[in-house]
mmCIF file of C-alpha atoms and ligand atoms in Angstrom:
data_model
loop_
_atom_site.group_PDB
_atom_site.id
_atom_site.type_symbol
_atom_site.label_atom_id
_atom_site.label_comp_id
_atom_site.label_asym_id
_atom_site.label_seq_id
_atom_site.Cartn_x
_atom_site.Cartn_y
_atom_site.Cartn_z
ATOM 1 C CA UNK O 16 80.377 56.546 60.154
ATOM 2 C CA UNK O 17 78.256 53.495 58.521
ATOM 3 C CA UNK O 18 74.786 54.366 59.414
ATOM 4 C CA UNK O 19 73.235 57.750 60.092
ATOM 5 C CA UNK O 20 69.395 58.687 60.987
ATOM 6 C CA UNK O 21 67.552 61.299 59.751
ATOM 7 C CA UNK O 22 63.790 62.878 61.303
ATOM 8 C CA UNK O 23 61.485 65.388 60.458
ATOM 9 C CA UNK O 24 60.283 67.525 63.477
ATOM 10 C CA UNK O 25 57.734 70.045 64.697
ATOM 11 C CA UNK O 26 56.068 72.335 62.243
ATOM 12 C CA UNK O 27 56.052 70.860 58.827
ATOM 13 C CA UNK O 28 57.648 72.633 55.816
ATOM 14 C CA UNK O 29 57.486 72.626 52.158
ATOM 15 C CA UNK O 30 61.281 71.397 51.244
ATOM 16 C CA UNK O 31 61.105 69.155 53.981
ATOM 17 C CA UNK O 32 60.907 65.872 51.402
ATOM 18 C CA UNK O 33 63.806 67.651 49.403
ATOM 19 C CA UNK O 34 65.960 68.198 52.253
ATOM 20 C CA UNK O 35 65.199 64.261 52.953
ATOM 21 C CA UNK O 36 66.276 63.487 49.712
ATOM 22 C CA UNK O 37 69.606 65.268 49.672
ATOM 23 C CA UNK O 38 70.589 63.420 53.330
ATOM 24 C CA UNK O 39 69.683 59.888 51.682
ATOM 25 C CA UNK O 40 71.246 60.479 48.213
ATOM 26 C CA UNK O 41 74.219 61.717 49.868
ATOM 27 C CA UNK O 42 74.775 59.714 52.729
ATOM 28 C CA UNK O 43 74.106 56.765 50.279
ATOM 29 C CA UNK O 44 76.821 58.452 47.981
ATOM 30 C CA UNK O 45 79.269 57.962 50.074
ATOM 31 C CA UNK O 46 78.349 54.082 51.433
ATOM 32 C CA UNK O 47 76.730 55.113 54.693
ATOM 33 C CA UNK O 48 73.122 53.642 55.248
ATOM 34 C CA UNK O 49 69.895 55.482 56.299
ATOM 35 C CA UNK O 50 68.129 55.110 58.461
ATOM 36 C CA UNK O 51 64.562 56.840 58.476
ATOM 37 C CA UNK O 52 62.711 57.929 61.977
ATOM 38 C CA UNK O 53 58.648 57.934 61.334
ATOM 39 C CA UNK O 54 56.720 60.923 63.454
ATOM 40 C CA UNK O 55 59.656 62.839 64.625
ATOM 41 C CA UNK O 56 61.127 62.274 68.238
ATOM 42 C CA UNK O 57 58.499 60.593 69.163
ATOM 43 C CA UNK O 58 59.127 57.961 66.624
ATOM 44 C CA UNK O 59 63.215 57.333 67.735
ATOM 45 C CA UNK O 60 61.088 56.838 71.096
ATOM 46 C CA UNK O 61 58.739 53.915 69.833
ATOM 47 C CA UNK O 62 61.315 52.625 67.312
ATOM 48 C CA UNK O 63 59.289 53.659 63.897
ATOM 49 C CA UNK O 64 62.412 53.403 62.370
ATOM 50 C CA UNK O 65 63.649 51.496 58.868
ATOM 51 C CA UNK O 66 66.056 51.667 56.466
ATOM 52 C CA UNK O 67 66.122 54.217 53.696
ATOM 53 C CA UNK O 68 66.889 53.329 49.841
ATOM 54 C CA UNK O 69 67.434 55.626 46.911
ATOM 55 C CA UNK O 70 63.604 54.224 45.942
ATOM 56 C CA UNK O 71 62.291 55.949 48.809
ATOM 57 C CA UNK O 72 63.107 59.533 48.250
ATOM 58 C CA UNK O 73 62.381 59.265 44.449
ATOM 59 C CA UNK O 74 59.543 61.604 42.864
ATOM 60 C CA UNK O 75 59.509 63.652 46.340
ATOM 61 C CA UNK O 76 61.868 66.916 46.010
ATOM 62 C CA UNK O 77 58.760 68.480 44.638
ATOM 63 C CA UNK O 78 56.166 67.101 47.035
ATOM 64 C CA UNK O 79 54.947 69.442 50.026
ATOM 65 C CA UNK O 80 55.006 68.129 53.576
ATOM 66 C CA UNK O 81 57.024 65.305 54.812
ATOM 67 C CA UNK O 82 57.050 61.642 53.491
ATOM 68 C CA UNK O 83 58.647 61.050 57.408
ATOM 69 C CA UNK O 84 55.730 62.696 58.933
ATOM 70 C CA UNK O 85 56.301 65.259 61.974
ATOM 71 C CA UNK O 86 55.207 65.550 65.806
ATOM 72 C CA UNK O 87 55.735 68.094 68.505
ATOM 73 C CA UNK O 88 57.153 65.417 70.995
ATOM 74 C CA UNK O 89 56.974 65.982 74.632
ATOM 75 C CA UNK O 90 58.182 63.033 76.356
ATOM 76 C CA UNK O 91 61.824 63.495 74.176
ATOM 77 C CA UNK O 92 61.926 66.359 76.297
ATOM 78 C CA UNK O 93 62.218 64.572 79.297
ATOM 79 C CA UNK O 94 65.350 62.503 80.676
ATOM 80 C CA UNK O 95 63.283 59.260 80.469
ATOM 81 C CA UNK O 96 61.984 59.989 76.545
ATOM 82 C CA UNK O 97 65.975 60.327 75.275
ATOM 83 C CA UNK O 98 67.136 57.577 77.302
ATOM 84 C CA UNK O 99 64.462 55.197 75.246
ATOM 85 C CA UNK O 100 65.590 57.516 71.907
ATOM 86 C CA UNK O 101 69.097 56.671 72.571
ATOM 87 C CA UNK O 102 68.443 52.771 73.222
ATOM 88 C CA UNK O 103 66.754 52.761 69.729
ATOM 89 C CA UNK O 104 68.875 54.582 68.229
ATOM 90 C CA UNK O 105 71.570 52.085 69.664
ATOM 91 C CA UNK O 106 69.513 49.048 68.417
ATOM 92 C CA UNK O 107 69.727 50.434 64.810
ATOM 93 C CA UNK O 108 73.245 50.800 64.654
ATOM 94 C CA UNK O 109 72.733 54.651 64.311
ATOM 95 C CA UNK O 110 75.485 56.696 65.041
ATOM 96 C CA UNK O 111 74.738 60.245 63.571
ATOM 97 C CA UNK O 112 71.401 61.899 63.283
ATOM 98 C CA UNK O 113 70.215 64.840 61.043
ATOM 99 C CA UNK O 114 66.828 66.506 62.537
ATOM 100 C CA UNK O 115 65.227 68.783 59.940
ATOM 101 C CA UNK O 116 63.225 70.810 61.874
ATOM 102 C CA UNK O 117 62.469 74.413 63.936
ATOM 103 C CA UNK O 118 64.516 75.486 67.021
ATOM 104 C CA UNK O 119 62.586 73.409 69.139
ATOM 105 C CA UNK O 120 63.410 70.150 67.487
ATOM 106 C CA UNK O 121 67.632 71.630 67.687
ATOM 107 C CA UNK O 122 67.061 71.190 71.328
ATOM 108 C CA UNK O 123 66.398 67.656 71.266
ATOM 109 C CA UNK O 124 69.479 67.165 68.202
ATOM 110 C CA UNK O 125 71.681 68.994 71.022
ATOM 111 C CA UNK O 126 70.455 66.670 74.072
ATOM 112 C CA UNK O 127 71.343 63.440 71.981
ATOM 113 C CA UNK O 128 74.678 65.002 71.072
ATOM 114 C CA UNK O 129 75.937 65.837 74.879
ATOM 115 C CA UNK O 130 74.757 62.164 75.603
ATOM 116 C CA UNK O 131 77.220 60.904 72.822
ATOM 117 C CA UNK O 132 75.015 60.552 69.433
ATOM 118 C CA UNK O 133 76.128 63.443 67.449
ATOM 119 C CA UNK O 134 72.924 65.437 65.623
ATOM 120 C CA UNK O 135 73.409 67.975 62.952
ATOM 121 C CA UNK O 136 70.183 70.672 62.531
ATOM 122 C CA UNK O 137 69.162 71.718 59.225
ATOM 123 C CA UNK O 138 66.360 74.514 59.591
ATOM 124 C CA UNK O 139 63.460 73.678 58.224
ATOM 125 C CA UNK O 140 60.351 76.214 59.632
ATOM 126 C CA UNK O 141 57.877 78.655 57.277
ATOM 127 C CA UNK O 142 58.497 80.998 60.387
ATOM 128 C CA UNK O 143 62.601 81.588 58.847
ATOM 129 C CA UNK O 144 63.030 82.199 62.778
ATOM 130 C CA UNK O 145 66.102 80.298 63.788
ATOM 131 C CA UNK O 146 68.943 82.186 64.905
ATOM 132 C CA UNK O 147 72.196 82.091 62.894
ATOM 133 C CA UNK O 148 70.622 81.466 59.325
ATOM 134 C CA UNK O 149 69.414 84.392 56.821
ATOM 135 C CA UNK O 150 66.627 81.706 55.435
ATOM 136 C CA UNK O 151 64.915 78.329 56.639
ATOM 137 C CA UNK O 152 63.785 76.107 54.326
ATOM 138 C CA UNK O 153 59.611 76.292 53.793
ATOM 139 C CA UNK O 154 59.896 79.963 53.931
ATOM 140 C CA UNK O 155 60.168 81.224 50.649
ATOM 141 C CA UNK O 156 57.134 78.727 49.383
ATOM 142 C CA UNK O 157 55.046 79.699 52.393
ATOM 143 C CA UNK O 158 55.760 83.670 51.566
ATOM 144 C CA UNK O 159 54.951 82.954 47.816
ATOM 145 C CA UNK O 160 51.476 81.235 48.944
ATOM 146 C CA UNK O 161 50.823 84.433 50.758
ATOM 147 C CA UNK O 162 51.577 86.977 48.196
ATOM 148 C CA UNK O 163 49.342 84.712 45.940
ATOM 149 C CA UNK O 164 46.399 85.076 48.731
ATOM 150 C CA UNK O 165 46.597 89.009 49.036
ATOM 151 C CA UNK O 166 46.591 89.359 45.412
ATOM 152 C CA UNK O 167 43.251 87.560 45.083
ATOM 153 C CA UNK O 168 41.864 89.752 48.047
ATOM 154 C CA UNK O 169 43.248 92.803 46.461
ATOM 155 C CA UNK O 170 40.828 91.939 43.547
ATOM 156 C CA UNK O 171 37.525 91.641 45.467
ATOM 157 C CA UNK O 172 38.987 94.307 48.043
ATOM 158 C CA UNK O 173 39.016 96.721 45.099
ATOM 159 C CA UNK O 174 35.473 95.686 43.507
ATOM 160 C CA UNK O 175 34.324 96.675 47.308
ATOM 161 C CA UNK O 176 36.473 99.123 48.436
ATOM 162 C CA UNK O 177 36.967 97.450 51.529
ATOM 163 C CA UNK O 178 39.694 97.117 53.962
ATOM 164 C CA UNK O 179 40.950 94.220 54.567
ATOM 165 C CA UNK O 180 42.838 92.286 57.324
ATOM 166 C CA UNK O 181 45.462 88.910 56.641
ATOM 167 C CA UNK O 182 46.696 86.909 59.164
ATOM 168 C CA UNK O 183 49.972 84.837 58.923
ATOM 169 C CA UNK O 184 51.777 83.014 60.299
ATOM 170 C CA UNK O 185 55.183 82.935 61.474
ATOM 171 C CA UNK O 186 54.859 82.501 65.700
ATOM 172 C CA UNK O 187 56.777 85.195 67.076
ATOM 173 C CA UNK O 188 58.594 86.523 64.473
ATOM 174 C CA UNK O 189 57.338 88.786 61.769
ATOM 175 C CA UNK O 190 59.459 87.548 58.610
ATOM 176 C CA UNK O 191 56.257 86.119 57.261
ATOM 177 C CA UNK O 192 54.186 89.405 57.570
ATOM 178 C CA UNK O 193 57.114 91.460 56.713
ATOM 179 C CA UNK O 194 58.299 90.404 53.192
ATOM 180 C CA UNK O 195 54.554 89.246 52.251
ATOM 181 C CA UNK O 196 53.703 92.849 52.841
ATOM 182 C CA UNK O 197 56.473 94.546 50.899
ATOM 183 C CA UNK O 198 55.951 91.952 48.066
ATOM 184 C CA UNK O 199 52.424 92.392 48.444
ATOM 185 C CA UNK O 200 52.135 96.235 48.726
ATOM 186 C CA UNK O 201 50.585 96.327 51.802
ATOM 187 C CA UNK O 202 49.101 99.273 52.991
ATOM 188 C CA UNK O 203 50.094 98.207 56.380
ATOM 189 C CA UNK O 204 52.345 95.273 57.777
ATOM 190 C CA UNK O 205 52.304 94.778 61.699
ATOM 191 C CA UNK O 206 54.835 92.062 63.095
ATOM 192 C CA UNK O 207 55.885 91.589 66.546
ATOM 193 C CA UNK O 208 59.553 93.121 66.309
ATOM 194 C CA UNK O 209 57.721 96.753 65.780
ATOM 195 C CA UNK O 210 54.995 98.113 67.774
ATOM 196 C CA UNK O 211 52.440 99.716 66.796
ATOM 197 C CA UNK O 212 50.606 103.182 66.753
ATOM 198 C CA UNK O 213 47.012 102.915 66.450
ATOM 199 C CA UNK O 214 45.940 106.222 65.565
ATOM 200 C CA UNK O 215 48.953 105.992 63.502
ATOM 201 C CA UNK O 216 47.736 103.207 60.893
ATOM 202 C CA UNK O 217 43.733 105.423 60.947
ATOM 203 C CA UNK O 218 45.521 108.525 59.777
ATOM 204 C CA UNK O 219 47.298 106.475 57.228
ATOM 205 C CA UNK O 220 44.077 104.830 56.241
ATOM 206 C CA UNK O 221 42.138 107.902 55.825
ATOM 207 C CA UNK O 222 44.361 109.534 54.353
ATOM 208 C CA UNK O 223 45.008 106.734 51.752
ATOM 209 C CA UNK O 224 41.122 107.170 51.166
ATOM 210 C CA UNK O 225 41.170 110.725 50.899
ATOM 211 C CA UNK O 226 43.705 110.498 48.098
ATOM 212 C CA UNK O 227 41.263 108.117 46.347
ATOM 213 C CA UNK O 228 42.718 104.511 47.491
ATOM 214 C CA UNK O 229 39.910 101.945 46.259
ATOM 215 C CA UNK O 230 41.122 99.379 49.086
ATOM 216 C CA UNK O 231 43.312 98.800 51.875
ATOM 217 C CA UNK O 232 45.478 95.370 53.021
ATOM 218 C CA UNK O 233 46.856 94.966 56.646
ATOM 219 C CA UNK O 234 48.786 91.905 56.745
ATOM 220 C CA UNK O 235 49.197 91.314 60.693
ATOM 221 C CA UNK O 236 51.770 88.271 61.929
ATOM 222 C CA UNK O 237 49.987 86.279 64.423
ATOM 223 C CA UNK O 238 52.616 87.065 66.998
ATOM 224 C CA UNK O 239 50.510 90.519 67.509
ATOM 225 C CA UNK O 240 47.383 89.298 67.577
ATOM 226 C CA UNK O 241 44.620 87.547 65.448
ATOM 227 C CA UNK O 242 43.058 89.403 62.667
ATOM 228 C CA UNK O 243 40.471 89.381 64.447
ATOM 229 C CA UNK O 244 41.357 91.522 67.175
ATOM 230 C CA UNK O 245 42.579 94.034 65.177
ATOM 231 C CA UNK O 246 39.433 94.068 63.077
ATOM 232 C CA UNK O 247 37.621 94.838 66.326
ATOM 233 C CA UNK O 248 40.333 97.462 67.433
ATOM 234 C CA UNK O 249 39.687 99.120 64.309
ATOM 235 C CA UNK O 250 36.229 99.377 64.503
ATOM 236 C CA UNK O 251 36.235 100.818 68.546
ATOM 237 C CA UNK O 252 38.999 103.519 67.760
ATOM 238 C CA UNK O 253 37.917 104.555 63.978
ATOM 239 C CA UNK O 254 34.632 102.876 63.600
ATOM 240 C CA UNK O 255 36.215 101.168 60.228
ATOM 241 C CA UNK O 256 34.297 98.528 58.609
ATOM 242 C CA UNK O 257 36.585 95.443 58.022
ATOM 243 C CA UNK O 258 36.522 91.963 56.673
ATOM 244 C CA UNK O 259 39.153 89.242 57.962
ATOM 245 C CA UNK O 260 41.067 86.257 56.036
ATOM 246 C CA UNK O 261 42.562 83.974 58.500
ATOM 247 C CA UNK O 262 45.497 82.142 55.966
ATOM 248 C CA UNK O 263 46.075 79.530 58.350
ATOM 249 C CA UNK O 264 47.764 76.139 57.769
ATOM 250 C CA UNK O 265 47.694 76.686 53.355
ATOM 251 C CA UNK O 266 50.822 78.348 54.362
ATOM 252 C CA UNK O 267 52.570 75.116 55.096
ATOM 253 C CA UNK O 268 51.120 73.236 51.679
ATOM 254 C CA UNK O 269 52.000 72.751 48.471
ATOM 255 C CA UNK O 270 55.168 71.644 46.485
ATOM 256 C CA UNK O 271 58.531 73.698 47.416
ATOM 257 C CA UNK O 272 59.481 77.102 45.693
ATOM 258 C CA UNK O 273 62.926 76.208 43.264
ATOM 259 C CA UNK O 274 64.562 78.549 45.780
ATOM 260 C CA UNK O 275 63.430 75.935 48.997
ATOM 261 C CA UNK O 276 64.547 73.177 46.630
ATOM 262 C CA UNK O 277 67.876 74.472 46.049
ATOM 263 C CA UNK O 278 68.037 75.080 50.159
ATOM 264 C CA UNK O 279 66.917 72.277 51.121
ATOM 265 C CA UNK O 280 69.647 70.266 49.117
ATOM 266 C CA UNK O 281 72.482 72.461 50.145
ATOM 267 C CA UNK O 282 71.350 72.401 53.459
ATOM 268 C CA UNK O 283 70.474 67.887 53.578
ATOM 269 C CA UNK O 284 74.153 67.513 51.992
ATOM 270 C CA UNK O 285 76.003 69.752 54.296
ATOM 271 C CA UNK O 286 74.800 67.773 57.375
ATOM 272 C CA UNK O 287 75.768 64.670 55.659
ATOM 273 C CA UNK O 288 79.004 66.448 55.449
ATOM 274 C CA UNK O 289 79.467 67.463 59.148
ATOM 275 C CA UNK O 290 78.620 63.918 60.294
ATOM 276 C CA UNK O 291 80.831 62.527 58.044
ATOM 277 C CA UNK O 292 83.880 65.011 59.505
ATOM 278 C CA UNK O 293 83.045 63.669 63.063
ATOM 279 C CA UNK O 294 80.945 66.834 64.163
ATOM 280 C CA UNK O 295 77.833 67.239 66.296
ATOM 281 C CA UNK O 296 75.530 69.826 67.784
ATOM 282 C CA UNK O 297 76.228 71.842 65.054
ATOM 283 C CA UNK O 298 73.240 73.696 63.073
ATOM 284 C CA UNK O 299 73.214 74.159 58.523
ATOM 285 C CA UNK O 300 72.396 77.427 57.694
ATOM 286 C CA UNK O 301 72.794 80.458 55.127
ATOM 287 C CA UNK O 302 74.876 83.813 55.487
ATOM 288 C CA UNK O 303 75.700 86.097 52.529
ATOM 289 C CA UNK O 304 74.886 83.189 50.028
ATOM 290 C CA UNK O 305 77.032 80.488 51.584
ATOM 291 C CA UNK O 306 76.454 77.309 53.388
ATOM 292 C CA UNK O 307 77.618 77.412 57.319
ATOM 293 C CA UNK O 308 77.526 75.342 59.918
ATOM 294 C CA UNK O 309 77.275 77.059 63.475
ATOM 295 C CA UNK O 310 76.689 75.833 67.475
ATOM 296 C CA UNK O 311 73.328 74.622 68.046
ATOM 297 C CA UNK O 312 73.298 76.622 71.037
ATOM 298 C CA UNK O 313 73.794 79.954 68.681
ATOM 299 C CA UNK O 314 70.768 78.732 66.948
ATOM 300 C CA UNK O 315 68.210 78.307 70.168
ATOM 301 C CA UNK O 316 70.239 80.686 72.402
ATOM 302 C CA UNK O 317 70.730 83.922 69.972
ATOM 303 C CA UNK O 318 68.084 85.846 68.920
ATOM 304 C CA UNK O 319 66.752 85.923 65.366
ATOM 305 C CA UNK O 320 66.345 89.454 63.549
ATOM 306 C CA UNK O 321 63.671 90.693 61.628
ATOM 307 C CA UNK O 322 65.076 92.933 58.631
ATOM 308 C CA UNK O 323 63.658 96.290 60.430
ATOM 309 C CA UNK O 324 64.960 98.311 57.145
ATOM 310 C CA UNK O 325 62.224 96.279 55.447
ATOM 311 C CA UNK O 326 59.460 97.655 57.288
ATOM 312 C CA UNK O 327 60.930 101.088 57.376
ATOM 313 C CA UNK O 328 60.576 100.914 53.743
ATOM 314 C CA UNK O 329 57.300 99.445 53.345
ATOM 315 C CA UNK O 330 55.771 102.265 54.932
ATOM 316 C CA UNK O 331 57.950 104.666 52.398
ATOM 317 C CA UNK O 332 56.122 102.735 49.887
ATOM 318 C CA UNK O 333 52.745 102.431 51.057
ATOM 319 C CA UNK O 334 52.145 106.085 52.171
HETATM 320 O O1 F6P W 18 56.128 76.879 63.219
HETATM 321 C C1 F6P W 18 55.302 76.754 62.112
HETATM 322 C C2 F6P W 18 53.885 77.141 62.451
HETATM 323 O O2 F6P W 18 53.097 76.993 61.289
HETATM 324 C C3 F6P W 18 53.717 78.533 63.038
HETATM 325 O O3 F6P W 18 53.764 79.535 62.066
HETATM 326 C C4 F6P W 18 52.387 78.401 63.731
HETATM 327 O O4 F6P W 18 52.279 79.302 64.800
HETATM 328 C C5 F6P W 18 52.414 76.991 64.232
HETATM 329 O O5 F6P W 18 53.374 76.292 63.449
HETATM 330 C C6 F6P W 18 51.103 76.263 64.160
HETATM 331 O O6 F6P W 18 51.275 75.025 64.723
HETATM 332 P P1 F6P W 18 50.236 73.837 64.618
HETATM 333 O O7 F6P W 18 50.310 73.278 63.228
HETATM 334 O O8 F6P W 18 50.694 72.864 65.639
HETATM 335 O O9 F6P W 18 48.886 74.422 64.881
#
């Protein structure tokens, strides 16, 4: 292989620019070229494509966002839309691409790979939602923005000695929620993989207050509903007074944890890797500390777990 491609899709993610760098400094490691896709899919579509150097991804493994920008492209996923990504891709002499991206942007990676231009996924989502993969990169920076966000509320929570409601992120999985709430020490943590018991979370809450509790946090994933909902749910079943902090896109900002850094590096390299050994439609991840490389289809056909013993203990802790 002489010239691979590499894209940034959907969602950004902090990690994104290292994971860029690792492809580029690799690739270029072993004499294949670069070749860098502008605006995700929809970029290999209108040919914003141009050649990578070692210049480019300098001073970047600690910026936030994506120096390649990102779109949610919906013309890729039509026949039309790959057959134009495939011509381009044919004009620049690339023969390998790496998406870095969510599940959705695996789908197009797998699409370009049964048409005959192998793609290698590398997660890259704050939602750590992809099947197959115990982290994605973006999550662990996103989670530590959070935690930073409820301990500032805590503070004027406390001062109040009002209950509070946090939204995050995370679509429909509750990773997010879940480990921002245990690191947090959230009084209550409601993600979409558990239902929930309304009268439940009031007796907890009163009792909490009963025992002297000066505040209360409920961090709710956005997969159950806004924070605003549950404010008003609150109020109808147990006339509690509420205030609501909606964390919203901050959770995709800033520069990468070290821990996305590192991930993002093993993960960019390994796809250099597995386009280098002839492979395609396969999708980077981590298990049990080590690097794999799975299907594609495992990633957007299986079903990603949240870590249920997590929540079992958070509400150990936060009786
Ligand atoms: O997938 C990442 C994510 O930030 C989700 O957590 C969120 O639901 C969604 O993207 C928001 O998308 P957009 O930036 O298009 O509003």
């Amino acid at each position: 292989m002489k010239r691979i491609g590499v894209l940034t899709s959907g969602g950004d993610a902090p990690g994104m620019n290292a994971a860029l760098r690792a492809v580029v400094r690799k690739a270029i490691y072993h004499d294949i070229e670069v070749m860098g896709v502008y605006n995700g899919y929809q970029g290999l579509i209108d040919g914003k494509i141009e050649r990578l150097d070692l210049g480019y991804v300098g001073d970047i493994i600690q910026r936030g966002g994506t120096k390649l920008h990102s779109a949610r492209c919906l013309e890729f996923i039509t026949e039309e839309g790959q057959q134009k990504a495939i011509a381009q891709m044919k004009k620049h002499g690339i023969e390998g691409l790496v998406v870095i991206g969510g599940d959705g942007s695996y789908r197009g990676a797998m699409a370009l790979t049964s048409k005959g231009l192998p793609s290698i996924g590398v997660p890259g989502t704050i939602d750590n939602d992809i099947p197959g993969t115990d982290y994605t990169i973006g999550f662990d920076t996103a989670l530590n923005t959070v935690i930073e966000a409820i301990d500032k509320i805590r503070d004027t929570a406390t001062s109040h000695e009002r209950t509070f409601i946090i939204e995050v992120m995370g679509r429909g999985a509750g990773d997010l929620a879940l480990w921002a709430g245990l690191a947090g020490g959230a009084e209550t943590i409601l993600i979409p993989e558990v239902s929930f018991d309304i009268q439940d979370i009031l007796k907890r809450l009163r009792s909490g207050h009963d025992r002297g509790k000066k505040h209360s946090i409920i961090i709710v994933a956005e997969g159950v509903m806004s924070a605003n909902e549950f404010a008003n749910l609150l109020k109808e079943q147990g006339n509690i007074e509420t205030r609501i902090s909606v964390l919203g896109h901050i959770q995709r900002g800033g520069s990468p944890s070290a821990r996305d850094r590192v991930l993002a590096s093993l993960f960019g390299a390994k796809a250099v890797e597995a386009l280098m050994e002839g492979h395609g439609g396969l999708a980077i991840g981590m298990r049990n500390h080590q690097v794999v490389e799975y299907s594609m289809t495992e990633a957007f056909n299986g079903k990603h777990y949240a870590d249920l013993s997590m929540y079992k203990l958070s509400k150990e802790l936060a009786i």
